[in-house]
Coordinates of C-alpha atoms and ligand atoms in Angstrom, one line a residue:
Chain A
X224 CA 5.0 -18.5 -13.6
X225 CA 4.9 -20.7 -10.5
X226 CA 4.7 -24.3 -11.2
X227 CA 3.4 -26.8 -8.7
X228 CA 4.6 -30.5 -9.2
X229 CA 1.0 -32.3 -7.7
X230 CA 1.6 -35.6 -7.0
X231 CA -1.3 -36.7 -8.2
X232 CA -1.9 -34.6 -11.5
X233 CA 2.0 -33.7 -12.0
X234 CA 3.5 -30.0 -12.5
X235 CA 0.4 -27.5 -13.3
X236 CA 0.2 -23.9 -13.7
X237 CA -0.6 -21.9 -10.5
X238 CA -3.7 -20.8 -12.5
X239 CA -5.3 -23.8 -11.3
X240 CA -4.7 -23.6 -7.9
X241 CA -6.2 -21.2 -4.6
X242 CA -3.9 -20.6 -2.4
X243 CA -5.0 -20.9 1.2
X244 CA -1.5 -19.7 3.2
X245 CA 0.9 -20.1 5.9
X246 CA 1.1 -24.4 6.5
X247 CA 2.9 -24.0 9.7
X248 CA -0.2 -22.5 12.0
X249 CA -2.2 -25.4 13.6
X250 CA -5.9 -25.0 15.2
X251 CA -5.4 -24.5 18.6
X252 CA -7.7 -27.0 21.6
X253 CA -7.9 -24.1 24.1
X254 CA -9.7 -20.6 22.9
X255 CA -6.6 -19.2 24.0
X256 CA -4.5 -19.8 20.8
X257 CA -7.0 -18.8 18.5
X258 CA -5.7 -14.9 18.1
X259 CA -2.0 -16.4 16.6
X260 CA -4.0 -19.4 14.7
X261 CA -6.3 -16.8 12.4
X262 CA -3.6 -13.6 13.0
X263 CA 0.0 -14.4 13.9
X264 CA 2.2 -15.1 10.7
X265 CA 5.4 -15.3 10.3
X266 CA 5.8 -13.9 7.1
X267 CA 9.4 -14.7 6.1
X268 CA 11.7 -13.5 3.6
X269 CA 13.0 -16.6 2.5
X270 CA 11.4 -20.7 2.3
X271 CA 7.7 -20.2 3.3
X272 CA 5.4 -23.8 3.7
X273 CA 2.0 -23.0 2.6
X274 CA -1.1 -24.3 1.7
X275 CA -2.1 -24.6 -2.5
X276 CA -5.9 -26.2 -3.0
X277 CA -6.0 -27.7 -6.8
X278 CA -9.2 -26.4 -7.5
X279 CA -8.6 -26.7 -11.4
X280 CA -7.5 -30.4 -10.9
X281 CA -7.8 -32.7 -8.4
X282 CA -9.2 -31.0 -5.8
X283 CA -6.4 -31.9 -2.8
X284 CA -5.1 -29.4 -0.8
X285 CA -1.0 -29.6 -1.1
X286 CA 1.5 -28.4 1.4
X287 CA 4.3 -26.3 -0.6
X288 CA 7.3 -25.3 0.3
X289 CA 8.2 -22.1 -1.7
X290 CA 11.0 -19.5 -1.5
X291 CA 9.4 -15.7 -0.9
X292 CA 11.9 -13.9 -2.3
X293 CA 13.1 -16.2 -5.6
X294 CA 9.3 -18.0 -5.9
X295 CA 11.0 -21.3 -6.6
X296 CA 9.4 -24.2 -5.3
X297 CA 11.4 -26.7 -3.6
X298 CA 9.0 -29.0 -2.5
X299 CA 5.0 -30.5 -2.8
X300 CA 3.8 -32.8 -0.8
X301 CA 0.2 -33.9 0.9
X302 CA -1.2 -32.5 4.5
X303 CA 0.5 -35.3 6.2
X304 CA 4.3 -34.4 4.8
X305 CA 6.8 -32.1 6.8
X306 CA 9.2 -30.7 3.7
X307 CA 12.4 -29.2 6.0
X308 CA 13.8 -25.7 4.2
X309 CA 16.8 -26.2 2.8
X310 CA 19.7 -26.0 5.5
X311 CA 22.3 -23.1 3.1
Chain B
X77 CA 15.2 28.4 -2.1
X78 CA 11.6 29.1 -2.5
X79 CA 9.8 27.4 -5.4
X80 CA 7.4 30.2 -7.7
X81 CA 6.5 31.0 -10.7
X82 CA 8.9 34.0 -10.7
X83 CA 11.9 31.6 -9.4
X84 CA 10.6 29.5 -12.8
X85 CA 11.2 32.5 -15.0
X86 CA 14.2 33.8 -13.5
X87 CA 15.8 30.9 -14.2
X88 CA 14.7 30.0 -17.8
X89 CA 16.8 33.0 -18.4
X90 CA 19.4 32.5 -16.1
X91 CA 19.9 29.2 -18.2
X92 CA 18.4 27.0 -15.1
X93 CA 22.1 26.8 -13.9
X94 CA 20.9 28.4 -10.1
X95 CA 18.6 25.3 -9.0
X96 CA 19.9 23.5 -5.9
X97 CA 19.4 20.1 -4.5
X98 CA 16.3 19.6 -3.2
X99 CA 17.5 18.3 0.0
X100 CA 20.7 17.7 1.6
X101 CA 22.1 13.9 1.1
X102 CA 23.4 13.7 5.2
X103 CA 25.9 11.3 6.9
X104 CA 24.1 9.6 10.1
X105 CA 24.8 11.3 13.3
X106 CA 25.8 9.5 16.5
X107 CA 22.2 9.6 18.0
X108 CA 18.5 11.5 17.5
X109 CA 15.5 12.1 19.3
X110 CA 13.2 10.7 17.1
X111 CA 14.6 8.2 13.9
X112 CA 12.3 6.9 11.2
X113 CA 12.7 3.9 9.7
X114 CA 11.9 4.2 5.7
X115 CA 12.1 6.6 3.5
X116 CA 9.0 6.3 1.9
X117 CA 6.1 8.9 1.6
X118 CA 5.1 8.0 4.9
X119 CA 8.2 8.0 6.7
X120 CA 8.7 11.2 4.8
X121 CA 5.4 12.5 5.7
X122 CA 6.1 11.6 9.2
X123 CA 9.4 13.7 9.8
X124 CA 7.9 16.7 8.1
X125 CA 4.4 16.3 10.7
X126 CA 7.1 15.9 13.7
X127 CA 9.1 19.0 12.6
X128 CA 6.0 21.2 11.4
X129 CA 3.5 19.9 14.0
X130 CA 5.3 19.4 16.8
X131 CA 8.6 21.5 16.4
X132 CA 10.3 18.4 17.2
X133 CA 13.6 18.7 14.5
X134 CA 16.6 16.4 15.9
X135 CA 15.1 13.6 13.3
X136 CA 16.5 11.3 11.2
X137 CA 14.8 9.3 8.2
X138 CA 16.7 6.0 7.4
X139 CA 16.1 4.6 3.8
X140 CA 17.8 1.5 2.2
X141 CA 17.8 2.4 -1.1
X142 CA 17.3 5.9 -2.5
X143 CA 14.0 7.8 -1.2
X144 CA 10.5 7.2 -2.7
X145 CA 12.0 3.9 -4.7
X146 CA 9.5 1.3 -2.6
X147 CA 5.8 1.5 -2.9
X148 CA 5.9 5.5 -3.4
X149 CA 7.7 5.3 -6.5
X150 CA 5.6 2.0 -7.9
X151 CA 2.3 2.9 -6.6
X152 CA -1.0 3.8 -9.1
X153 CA -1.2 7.5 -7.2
X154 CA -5.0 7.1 -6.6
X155 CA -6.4 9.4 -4.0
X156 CA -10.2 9.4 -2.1
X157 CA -11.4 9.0 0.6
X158 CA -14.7 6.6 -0.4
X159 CA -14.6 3.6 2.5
X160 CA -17.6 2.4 4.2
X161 CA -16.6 2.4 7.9
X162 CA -16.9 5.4 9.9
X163 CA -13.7 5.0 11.4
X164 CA -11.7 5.1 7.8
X165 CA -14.0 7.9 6.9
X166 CA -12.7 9.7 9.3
X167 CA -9.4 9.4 8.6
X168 CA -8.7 9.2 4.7
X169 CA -11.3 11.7 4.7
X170 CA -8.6 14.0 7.0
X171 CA -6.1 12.7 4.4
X172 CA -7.8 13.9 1.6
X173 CA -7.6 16.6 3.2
X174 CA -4.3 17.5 3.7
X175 CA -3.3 16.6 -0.3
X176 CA -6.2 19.5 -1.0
X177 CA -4.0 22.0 0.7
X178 CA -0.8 20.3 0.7
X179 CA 1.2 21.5 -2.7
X180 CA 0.9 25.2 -0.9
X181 CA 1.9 23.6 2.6
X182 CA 4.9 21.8 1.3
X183 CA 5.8 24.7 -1.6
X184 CA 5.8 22.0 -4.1
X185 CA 3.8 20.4 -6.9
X186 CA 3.0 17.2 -6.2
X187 CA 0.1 17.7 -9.5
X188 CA -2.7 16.9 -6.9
X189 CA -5.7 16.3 -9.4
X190 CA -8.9 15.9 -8.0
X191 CA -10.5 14.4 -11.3
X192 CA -13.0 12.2 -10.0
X193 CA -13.1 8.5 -8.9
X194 CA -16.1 6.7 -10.5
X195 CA -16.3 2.2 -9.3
X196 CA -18.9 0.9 -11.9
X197 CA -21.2 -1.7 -10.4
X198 CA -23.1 -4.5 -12.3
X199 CA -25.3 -5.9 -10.5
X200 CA -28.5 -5.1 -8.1
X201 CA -26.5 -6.8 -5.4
X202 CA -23.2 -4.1 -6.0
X203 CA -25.7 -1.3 -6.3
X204 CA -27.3 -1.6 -3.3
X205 CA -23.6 -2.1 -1.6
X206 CA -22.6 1.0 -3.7
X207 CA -25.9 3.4 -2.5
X208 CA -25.2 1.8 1.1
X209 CA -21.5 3.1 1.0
X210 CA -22.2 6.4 -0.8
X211 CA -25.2 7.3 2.0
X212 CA -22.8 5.9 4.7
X213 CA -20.3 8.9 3.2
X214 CA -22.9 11.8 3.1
X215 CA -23.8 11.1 6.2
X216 CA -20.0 11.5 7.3
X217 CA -20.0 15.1 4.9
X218 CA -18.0 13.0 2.6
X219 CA -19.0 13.6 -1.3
X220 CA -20.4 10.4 -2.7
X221 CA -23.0 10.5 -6.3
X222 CA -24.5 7.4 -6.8
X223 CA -24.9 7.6 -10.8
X224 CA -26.8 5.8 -13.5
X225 CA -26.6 3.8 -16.9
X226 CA -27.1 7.5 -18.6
X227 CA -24.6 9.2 -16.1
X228 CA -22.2 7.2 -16.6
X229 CA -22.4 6.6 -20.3
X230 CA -22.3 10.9 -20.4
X231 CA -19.1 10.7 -17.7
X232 CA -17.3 8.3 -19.6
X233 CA -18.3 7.3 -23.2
X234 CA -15.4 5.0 -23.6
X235 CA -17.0 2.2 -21.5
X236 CA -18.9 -0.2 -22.9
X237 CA -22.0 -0.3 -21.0
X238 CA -23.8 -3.4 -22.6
X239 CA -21.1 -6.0 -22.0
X240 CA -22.4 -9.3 -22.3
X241 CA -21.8 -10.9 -19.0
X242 CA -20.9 -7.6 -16.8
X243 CA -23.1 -4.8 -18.0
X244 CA -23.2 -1.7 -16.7
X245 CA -26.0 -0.6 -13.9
X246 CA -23.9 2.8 -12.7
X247 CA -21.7 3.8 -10.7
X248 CA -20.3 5.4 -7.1
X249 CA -18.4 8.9 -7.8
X250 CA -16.8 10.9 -5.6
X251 CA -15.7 14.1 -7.4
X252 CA -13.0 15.1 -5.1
X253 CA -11.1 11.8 -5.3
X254 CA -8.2 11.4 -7.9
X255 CA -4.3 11.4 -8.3
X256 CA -1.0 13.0 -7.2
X257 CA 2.0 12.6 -8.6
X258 CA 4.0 9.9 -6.8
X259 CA 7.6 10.9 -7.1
X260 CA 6.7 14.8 -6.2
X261 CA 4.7 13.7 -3.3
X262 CA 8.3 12.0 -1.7
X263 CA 10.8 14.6 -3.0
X264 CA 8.3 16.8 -1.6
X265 CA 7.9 15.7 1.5
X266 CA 11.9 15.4 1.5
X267 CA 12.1 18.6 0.5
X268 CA 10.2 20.1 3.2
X269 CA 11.4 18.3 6.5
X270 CA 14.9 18.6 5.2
X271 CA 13.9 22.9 5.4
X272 CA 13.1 22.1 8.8
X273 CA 16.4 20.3 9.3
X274 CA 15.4 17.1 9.6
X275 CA 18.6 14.8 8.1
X276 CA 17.5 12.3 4.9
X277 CA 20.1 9.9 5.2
X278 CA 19.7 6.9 1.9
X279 CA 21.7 3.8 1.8
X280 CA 21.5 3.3 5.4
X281 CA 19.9 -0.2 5.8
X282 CA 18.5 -1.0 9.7
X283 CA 20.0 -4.2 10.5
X284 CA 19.1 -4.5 13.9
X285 CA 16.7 -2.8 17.1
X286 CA 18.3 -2.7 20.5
X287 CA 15.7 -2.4 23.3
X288 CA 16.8 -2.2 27.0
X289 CA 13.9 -3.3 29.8
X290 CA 10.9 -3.2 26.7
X291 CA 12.4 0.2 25.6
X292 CA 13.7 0.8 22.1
X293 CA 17.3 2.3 22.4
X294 CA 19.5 2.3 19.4
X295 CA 19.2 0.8 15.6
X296 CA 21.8 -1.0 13.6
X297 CA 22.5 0.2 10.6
X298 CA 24.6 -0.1 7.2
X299 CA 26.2 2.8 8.2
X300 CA 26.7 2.3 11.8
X301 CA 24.8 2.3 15.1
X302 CA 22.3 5.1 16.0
X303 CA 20.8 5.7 19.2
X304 CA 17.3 6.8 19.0
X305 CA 14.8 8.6 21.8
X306 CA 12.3 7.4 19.7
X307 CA 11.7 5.0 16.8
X308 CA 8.7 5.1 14.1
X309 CA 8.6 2.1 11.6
X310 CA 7.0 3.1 8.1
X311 CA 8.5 0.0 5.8
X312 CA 5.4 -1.0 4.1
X313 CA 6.3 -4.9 2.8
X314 CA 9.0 -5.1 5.4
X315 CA 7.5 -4.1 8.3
X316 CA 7.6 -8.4 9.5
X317 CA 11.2 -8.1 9.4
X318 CA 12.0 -5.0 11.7
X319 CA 8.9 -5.9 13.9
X320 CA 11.1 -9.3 14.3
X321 CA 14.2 -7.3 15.2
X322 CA 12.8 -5.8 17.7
X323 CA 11.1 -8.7 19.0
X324 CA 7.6 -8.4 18.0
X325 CA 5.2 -10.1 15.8
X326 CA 2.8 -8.3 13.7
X327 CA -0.7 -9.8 11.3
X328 CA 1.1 -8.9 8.0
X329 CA 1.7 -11.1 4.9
X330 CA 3.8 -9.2 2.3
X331 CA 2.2 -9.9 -1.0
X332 CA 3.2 -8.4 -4.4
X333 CA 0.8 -5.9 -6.7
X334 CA 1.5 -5.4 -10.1
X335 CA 0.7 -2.2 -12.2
X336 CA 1.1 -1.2 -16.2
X337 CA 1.7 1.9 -18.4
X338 CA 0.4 1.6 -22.1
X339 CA 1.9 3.5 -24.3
X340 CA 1.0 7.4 -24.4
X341 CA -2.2 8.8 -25.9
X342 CA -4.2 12.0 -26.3
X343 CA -6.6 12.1 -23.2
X344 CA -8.7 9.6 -23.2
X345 CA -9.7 8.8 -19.6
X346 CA -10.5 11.8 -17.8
X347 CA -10.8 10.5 -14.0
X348 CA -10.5 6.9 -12.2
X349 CA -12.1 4.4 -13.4
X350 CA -12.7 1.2 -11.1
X351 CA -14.3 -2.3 -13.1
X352 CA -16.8 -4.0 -10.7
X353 CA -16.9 -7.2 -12.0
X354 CA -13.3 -7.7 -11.7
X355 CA -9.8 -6.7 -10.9
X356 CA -9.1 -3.6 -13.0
X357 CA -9.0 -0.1 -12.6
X358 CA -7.5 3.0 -14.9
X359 CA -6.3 6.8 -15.3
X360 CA -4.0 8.7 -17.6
X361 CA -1.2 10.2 -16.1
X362 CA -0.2 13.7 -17.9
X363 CA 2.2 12.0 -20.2
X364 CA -0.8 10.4 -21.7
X365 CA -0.1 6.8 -20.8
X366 CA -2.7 5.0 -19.5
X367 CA -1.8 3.7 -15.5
X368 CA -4.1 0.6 -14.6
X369 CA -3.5 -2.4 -12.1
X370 CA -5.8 -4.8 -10.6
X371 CA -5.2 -7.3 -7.6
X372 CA -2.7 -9.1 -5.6
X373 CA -1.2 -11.8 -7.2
X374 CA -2.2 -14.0 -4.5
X375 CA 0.5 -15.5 -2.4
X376 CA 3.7 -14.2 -0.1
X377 CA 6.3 -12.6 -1.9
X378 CA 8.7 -10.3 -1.2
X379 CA 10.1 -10.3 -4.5
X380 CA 8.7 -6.6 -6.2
X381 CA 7.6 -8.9 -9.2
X382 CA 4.7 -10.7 -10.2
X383 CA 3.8 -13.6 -12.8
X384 CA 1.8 -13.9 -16.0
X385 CA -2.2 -15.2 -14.5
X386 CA -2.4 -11.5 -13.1
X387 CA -1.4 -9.9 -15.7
X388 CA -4.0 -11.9 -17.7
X389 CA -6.5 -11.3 -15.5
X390 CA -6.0 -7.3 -15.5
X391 CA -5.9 -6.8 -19.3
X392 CA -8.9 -9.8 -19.8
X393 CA -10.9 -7.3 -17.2
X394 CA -9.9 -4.0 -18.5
X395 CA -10.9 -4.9 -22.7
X396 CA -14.5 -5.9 -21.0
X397 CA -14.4 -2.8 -19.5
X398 CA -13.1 -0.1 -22.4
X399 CA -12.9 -2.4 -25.1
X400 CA -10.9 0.5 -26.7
X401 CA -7.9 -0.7 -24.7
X402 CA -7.5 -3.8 -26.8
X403 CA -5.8 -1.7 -29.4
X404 CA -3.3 0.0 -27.0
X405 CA 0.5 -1.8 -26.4
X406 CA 1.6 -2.1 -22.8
X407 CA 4.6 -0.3 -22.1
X408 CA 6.1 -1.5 -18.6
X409 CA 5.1 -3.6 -15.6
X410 CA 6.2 -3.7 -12.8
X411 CA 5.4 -4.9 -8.9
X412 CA 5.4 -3.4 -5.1
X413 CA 5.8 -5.2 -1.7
X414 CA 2.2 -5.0 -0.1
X415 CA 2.0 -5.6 3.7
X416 CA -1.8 -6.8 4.0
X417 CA -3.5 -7.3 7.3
X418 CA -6.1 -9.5 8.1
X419 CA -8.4 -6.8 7.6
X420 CA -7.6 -4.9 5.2
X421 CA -6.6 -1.8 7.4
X422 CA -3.5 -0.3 8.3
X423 CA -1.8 -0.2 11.5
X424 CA -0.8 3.1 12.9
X425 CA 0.3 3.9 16.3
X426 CA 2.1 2.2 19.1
X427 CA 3.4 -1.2 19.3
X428 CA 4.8 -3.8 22.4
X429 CA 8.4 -1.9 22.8
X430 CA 8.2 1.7 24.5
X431 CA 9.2 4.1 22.3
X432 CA 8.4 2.3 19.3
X433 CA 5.6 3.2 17.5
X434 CA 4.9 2.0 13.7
X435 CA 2.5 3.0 10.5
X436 CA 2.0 -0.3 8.4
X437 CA -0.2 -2.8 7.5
X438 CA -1.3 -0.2 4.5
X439 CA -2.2 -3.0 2.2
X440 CA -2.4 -1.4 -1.2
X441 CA -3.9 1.5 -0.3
X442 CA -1.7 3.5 1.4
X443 CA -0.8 6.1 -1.0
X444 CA -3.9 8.3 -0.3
X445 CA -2.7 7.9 3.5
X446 CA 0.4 9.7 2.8
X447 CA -0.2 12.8 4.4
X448 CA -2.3 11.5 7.0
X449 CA -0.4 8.3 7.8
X450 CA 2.3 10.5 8.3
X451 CA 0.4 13.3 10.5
X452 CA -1.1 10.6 12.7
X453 CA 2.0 9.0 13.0
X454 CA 3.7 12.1 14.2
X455 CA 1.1 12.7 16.7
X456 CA 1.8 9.5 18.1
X457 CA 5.7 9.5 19.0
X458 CA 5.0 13.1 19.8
X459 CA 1.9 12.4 22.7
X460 CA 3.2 8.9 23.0
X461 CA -0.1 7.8 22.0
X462 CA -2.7 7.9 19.0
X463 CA -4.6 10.8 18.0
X464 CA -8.6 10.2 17.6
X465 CA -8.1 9.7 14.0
X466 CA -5.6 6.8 14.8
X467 CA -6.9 5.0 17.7
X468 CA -9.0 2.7 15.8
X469 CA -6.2 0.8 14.0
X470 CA -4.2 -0.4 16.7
X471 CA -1.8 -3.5 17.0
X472 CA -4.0 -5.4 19.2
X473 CA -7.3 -4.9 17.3
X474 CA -6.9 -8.9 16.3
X475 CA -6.6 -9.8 19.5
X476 CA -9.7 -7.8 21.1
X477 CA -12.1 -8.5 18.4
X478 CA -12.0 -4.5 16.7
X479 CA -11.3 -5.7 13.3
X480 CA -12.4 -2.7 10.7
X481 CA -13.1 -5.1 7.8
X482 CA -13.7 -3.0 5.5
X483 CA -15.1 -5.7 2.7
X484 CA -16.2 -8.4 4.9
X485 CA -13.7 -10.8 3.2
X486 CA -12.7 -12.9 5.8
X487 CA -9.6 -12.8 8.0
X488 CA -7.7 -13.6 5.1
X489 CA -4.7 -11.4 3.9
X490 CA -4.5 -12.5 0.5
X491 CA -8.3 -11.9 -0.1
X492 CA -8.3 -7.9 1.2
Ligands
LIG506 C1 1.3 -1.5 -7.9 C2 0.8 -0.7 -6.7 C3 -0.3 0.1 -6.9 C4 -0.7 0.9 -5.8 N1 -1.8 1.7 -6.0 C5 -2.2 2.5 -5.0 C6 -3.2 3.5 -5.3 O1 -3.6 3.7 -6.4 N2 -3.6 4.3 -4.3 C7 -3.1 4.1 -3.0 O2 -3.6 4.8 -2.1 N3 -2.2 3.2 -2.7 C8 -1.7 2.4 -3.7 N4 -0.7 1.5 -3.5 C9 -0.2 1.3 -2.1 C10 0.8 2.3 -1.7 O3 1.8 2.4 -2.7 C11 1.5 1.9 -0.4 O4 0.6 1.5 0.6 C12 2.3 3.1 0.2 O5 3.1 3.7 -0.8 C13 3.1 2.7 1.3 O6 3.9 3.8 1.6 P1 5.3 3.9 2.2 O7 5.8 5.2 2.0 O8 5.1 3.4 3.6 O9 6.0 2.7 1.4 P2 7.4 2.7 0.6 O10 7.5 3.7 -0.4 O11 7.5 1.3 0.2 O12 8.4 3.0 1.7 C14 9.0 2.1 2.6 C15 10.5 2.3 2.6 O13 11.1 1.6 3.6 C16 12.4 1.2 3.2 N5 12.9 0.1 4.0 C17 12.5 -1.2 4.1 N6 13.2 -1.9 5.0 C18 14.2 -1.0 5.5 C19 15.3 -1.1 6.4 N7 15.5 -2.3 7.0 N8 16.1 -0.1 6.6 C20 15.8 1.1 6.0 N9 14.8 1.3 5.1 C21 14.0 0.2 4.8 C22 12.1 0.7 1.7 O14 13.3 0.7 1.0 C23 11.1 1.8 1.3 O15 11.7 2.8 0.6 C24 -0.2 0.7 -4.5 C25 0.9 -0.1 -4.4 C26 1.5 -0.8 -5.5 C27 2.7 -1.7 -5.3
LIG507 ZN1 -3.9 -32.3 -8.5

């Protein structure tokens, strides 16, 4: 079961959450970055930053920083938040 | 050695002591002309294509673990070929195809069973989606029998038609759909290139692509470097990570599916059995337990494990569909690797680096594709470029606007 620590309702169930994906891709000004924007991931084995929405609590959409392999989560914070992976 | 039924007698009195491996377990060699990456049923599928199709036999199939272990070995075996688009009619249609004939073709059982796949629908909404993509497969020659409350109560009395929320309005049946067996279909497919000399080598991890002026040249492997004319990709959930060793980015989230087995009964669902109103779906395998799944768990993973809400979700949807189920135990779960496009369609053909072509993207349907995956694919690094079949579901789709959506769902991976 992942667990996700929102800092406004404290840890809940990922039943309550939608998860929107990858955190890392931003909405491009030009037309020309729009094909990596919707398409282009990553997709890493390993610490992945991604987007949870609590619809089953408070409603904000969290930035998560999650391990793809072990699911632990290392890290929640809000849009505004950069969570680094883990150096090791 | 030829597999009959007179090989099968021969040797219940011979004590079965003359069977031989099915395939030999080979070393690497220095170099090949063509080396598959994965030894899954389509990288499988793929050899035996280059070798049978093409007579091209100096060909290696690289697996990291043992063959038919990944998705092959985990997968729910479903087989049809019931899309809406005309360009995946076209090719699971050729699929289907290839598993009608394909036990003879390979000389081995692969229990092809073409028992019937029957989606329930409950709503006027799903049964005008379901009549749309039943008429959009006749019109293709593609069998399609848009049933009702009666037909399917008659078809499959074991589902409860009068559910309180959900209740039944029919159903979309295509006859000729159904299930292989997953572990004959690789060992198979092993089976058969290795007759054609292609070498199945396991425990020999790719580690790295060298490419020299955009053209693929050599892999990395566990078990040393091999230089390759050509190089086909068929990793399912990993094909991120050897696109990124060779430099190359591909629209794939890996995501994790679950499956189940109860424990085994006397038959008690005859065919495939899709719930409409929800995540579930169900056969029996010929063991008598009952093989059902539902949907992705929902976020990257490439762990081959899922968590507790699916599971809830699969066994809430499958008691409102056969409330007969409720008094069956579950006997193992387990989860696969899923690379899911934006789409919801696979990726077969040729990709940025020359020589490098790749089948992927196959979501959680690509064990139907088997045999046509790997007969497309083939084609490809033959020709060096796609067949008809295959020349919809190209890399650069995205970029040029060809998406095939198949359900409209947005160009969101998780939600295909
Ligand atoms: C629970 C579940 C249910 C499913 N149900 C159905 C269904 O009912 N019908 C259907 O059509 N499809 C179904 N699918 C989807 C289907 O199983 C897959 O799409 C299909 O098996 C992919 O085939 P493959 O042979 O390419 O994959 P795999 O069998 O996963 O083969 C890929 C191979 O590549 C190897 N590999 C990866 N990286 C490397 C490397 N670096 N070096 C060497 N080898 C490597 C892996 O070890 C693996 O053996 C299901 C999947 C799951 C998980
Ligand atoms: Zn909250």
């Amino acid at each position: 079961m992942i667990q996700i620590a929102c800092p406004y309702c404290g840890p809940r169930d990922e039943a309550e959450f939608a998860y929107r994906g990858d955190a890392t891709v931003h909405r491009p000004a030009e037309e020309a970055g729009f094909h990596d924007y919707v398409y282009a991931r990553a997709n890493p084995r390993g610490w992945h930053l991604e987007w949870w929405h609590h619809t089953g609590g408070c409603r904000a959409v969290l930035k998560v920083l999650r391990h793809t392999a072990t699911h632990e989560v290392r890290a929640v914070g809000l849009p505004a938040d950069r969570p680094e992976p883990p150096s090791a | 050695m030829r597999y009959s039924g007179l090989r099968l007698l021969t040797q219940a009195f011979a004590g079965n002591t003359g069977w031989k491996p099915a395939w030999r377990d080979t070393a690497p060699k220095s170099s090949y002309d063509v080396v598959i990456v994965g030894g899954g049923g389509h990288g499988l599928a793929t050899a035996y294509y280059l070798a049978r199709e093409h007579g091209i036999t100096n060909v290696a199939v690289l697996e990291r673990g043992r063959i038919g272990l990944g998705n092959t070995g985990r997968n729910t075996t479903i087989i049809r070929s019931n899309y809406l688009l005309p360009e995946n009619h076209n090719f699971y249609e050729w699929s289907l195809k290839l598993w009608e004939g394909l036990e003879q073709d390979l000389n081995y059982n692969a229990m092809v069973s073409q028992r019937g796949v029957l989606n329930l629908f409950h709503s006027d909404a799903a049964r005008h989606a379901a009549a749309r993509r039943g008429n959009a497969m006749r019109l293709d020659g593609i069998d399609a029998e848009l049933l009702d409350r009666a037909q399917v109560a008659e078809f499959c009395p074991l589902i409860d038609l009068d559910n309180a929320r959900f209740p039944v309005m029919g159903g979309l049946l295509q006859r000729r759909g159904g299930t292989a067996r997953h572990d004959a279909v690789a060992w198979g497919f092993a089976r058969a290139a290795d007759r054609r000399g292609v070498d199945i080598i396991q425990e020999c991890e790719v580690q790295g692509i060298e490419t020299e002026g955009g053209r693929v040249t050599a892999l990395r492997t566990s078990r040393g470097r091999i230089r390759a004319g050509r190089v086909g990709l068929a990793v399912a959930g990993s094909t991120s990570l050897l696109a990124g060793m060779a430099g190359f980015e591909v629209p794939i989230e890996s995501h994790v599916l679950q499956a189940f087995v109860s424990e085994a009964v006397k038959p008690l669902v005859h065919a495939v059995i899709t719930f409409g109103a929800g995540h579930f779906y169900i056969s029996q395998s010929d063991k008598g337990g009952l093989v059902f799944g539902g949907g992705l768990d929902g976020w990257n993973s490439y762990a081959q494990r899922g968590n507790l809400p699916a599971v809830e979700h699969v066994f809430a949807a499958g008691v409102a569909m056969m409330p007969a189920l409720s008094r069956l135990r579950a006997l193992r779960s387990w989860g696969g690797m899923m690379d899911m496009t934006p789409d919801g369609s696979p990726i077969i053909g040729l990709t940025p680096i020359q020589g490098l072509t790749m089948t992927g993207g196959w979501c959680y349907g690509g064990f139907k594709a088997t045999p046509g995956s790997g007969w497309c694919h083939a084609w490809t690094i033959a020709k060096g470029e796609p067949h008809p079949l295959n020349a919809a579901f190209t890399l650069d789709r995205f970029r040029q606007g060809r998406l095939l959506d198949e359900r409209g769902a947005g160009p969101f991976a998780w939600a295909q």
